[in-house]
Coordinates of C-alpha atoms in Angstrom, one line a residue:
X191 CA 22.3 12.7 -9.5
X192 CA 23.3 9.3 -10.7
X193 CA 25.8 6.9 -9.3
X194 CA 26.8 4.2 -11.3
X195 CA 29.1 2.6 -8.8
X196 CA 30.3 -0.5 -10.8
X197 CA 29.9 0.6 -14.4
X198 CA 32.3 2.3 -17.0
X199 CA 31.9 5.5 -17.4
X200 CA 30.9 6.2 -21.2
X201 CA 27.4 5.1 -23.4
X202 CA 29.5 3.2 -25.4
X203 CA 30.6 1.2 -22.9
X204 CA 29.2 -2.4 -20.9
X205 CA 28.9 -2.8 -17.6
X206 CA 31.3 -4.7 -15.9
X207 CA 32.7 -5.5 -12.2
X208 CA 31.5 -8.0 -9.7
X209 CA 30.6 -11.3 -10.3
X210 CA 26.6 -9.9 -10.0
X211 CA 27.5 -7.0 -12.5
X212 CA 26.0 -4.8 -10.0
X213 CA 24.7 -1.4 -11.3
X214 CA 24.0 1.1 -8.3
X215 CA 22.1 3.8 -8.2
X216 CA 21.3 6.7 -6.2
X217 CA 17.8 8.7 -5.6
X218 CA 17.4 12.1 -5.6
X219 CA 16.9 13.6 -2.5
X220 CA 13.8 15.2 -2.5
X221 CA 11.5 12.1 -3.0
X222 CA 8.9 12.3 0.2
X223 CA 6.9 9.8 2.1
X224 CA 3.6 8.8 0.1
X225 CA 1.6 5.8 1.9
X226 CA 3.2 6.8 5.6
X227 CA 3.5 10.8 5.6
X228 CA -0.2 11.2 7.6
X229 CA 1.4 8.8 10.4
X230 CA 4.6 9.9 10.9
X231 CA 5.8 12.8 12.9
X232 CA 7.2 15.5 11.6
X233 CA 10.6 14.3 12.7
X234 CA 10.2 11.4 10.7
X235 CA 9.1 12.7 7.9
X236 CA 12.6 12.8 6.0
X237 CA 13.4 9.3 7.3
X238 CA 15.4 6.8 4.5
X239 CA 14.4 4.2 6.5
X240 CA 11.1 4.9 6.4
X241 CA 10.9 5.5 2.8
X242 CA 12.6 2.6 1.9
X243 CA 10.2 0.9 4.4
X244 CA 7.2 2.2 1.8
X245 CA 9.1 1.2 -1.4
X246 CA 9.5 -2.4 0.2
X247 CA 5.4 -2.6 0.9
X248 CA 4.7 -1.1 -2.4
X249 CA 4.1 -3.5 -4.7
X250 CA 3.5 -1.4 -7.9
X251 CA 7.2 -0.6 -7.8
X252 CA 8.7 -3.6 -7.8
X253 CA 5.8 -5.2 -10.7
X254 CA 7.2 -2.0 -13.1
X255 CA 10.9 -3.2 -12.4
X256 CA 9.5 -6.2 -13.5
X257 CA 8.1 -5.4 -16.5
X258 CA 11.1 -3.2 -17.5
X259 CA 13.7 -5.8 -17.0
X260 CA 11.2 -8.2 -18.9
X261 CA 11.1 -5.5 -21.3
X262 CA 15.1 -5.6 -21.3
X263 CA 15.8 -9.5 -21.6
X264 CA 12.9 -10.5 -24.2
X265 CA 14.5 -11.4 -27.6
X266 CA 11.3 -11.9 -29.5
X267 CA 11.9 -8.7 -31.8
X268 CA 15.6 -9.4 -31.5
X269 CA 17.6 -8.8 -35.2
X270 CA 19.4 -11.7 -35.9
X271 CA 23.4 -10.5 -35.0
X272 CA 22.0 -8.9 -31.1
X273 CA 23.8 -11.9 -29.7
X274 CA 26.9 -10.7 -30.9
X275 CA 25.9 -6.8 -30.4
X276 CA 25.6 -7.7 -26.7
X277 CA 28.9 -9.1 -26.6
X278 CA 30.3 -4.9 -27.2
X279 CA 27.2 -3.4 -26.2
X280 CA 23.9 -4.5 -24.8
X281 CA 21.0 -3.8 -25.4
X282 CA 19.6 -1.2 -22.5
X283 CA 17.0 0.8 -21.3
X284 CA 16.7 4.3 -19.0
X285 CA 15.0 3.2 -16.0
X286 CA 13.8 5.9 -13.5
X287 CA 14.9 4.8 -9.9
X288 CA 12.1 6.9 -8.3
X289 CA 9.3 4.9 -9.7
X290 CA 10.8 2.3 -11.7
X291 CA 9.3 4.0 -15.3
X292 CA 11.3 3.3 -18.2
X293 CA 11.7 6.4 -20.3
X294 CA 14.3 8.8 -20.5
X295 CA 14.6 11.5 -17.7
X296 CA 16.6 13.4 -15.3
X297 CA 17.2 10.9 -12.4
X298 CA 17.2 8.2 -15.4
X299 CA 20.3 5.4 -15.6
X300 CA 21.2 3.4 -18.5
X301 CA 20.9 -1.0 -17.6
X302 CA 21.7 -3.3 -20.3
X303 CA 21.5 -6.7 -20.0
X304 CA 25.0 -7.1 -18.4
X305 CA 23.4 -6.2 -15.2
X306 CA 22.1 -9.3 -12.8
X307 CA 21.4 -6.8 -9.4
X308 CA 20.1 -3.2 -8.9
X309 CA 21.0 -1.5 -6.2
X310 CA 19.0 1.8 -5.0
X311 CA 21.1 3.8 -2.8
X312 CA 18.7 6.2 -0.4
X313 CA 20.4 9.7 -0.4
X314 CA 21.8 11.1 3.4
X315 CA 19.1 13.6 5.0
X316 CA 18.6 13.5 8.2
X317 CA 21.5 11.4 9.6
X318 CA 24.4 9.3 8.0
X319 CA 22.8 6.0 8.2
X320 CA 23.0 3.6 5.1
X321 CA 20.3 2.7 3.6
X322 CA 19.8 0.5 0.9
X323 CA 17.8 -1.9 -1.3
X324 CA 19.1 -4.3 -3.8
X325 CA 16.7 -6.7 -6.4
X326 CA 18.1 -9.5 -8.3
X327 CA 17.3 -10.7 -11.9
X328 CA 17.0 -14.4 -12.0
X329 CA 16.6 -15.3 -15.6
X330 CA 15.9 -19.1 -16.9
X331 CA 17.5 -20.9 -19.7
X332 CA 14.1 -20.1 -21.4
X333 CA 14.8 -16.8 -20.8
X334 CA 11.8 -15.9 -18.5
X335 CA 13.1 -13.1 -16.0
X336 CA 12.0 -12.6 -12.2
X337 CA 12.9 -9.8 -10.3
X338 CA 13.8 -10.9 -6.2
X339 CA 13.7 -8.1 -3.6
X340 CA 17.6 -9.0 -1.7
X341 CA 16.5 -10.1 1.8
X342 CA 20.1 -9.3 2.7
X343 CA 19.8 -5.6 1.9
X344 CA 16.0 -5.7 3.7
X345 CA 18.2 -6.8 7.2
X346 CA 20.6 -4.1 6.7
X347 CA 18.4 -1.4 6.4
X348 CA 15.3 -1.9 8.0
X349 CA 14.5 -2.3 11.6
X350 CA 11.3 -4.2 11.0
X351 CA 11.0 -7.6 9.8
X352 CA 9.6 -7.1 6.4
X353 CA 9.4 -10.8 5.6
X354 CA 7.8 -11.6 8.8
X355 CA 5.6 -8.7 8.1
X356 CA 3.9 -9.4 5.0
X357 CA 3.4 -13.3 5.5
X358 CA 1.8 -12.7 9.1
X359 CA 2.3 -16.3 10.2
X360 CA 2.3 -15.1 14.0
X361 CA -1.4 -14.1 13.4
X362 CA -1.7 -18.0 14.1
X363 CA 1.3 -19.5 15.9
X364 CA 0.8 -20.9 19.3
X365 CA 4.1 -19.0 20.4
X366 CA 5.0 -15.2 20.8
X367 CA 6.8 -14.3 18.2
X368 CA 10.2 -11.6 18.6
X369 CA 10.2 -9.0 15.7
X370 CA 13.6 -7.5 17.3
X371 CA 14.1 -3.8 17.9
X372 CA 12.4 -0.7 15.9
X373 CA 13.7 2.2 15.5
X374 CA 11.6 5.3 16.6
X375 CA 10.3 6.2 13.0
X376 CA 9.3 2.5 12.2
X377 CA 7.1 1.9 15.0
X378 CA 5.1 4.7 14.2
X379 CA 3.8 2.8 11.0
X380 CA 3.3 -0.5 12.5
X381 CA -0.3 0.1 12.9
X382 CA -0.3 0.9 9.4
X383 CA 1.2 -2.0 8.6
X384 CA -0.6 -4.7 11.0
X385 CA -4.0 -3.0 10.8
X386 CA -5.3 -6.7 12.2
X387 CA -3.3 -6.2 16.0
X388 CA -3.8 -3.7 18.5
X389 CA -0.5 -2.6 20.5
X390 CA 0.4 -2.9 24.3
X391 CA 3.9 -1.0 25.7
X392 CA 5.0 -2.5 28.8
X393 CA 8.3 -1.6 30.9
X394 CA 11.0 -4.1 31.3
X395 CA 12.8 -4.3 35.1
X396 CA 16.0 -3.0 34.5
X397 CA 16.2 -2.2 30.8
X398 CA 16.4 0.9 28.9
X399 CA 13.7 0.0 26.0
X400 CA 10.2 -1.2 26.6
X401 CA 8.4 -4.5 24.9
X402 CA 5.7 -3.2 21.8
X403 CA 3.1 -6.2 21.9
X404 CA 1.1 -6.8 19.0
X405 CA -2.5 -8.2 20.0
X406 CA -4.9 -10.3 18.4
X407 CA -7.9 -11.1 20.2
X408 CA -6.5 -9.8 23.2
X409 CA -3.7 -12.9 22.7
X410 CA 0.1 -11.5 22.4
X411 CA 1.2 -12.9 19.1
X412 CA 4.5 -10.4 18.3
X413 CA 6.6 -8.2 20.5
X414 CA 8.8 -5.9 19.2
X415 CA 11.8 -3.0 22.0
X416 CA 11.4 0.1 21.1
X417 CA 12.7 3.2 23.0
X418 CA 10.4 3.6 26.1
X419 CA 10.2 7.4 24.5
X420 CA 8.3 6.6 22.1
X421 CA 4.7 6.7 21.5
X422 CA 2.2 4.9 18.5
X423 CA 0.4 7.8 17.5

């Protein structure tokens, strides 16, 4: 099922709204764990976090949103009168959410080039925790169009610091660095994640969570809480 949250309701119709003419979407809830489902419990297998978590690491996704919305926004093969045509109705595409295709399907949603932010809703499985991701279309008075992954939506969903993450600049800073609290699906793929650091629990006087260290070279360089319950596997 698709939700589109801030647009009319009808083909013939442009989206309209917010000031970001946001279109929002929801994916089906069947989609499963790819990169992470060998390390990851069981209990974590149906985790939106977790998933999310993958579609933020996974690169390939967001180049084919890319491409689609550069596919949406270039005017090269334009006929002369689109400008006024997108004034009624723009030109679109069907994008699938699950993969970021372009192509008509099932799970497929109409975005024209009204639409300035996408938002993917995760669907409710295993607990009623919202989780989403939003990506913004920046588009230059040349008309070039980049797609930026919302670091706002990243902090609202995701226990783990995603920027921090993928840039690594603790590998190399003279001070520990704090990565905040993980919940107990996430830290199971921070191995996965920081292949470079080997990990060190330790219990703290007093408190109900322990300290994850992440090594390198034997030198603390990140510490994440995590519930003293939990194990890396």
């Amino acid at each position: 099922m698709v939700l589109l949250s801030l647009a009319i309701g009808g083909e013939d119709q442009p989206v309209t709204g917010t000031a970001h003419k946001q279109l929002s979407i929801e994916l089906p809830p069947d989609m499963a764990l790819k990169r992470f489902a060998d390390a990851v419990p069981d209990s974590c297998q149906d985790s939106n976090e977790l998933l999310a978590i993958e579609h933020t690491f996974d690169s390939t996704r967001l180049g084919q949103l890319n491409a689609a919305m550069q596919m949406l926004h270039t005017k090269t093969n334009d006929p002369f009168w689109q400008p006024l045509a997108d004034l009624f109705k723009p030109k679109s595409i069907w994008l699938n959410p699950v993969d970021f295709t372009v192509g008509y399907s099932e799970n497929a949603v109409e975005v024209n080039r009204q639409v300035k932010r996408i938002t993917v809703n995760y669907p409710e499985r295993v607990d009623s925790t919202s989780v989403y991701l939003s990506y913004d279309l920046r588009i230059s008075a040349a008309g070039e169009v980049d797609v930026i992954a919302n670091k706002l939506a990243e902090r609202h969903s995701l226990t783990i610091p995603v920027g921090l993450i993928k840039n690594k600049p603790f590998i190399s800073a003279t001070k520990l660095v704090n990565g905040g609290s993980v919940s107990d699906c996430a830290v199971a793929v921070l191995p996965s994640l920081l292949p470079e650091l080997s990990w060190q629990t330790t219990e703290i006087a007093g408190k109900p969570y322990c300290r994850l260290n992440g090594l390198h070279n034997s030198k603390p360089v990140i510490d994440f809480y995590i519930n003293c319950q939990v194990s890396l596997i």
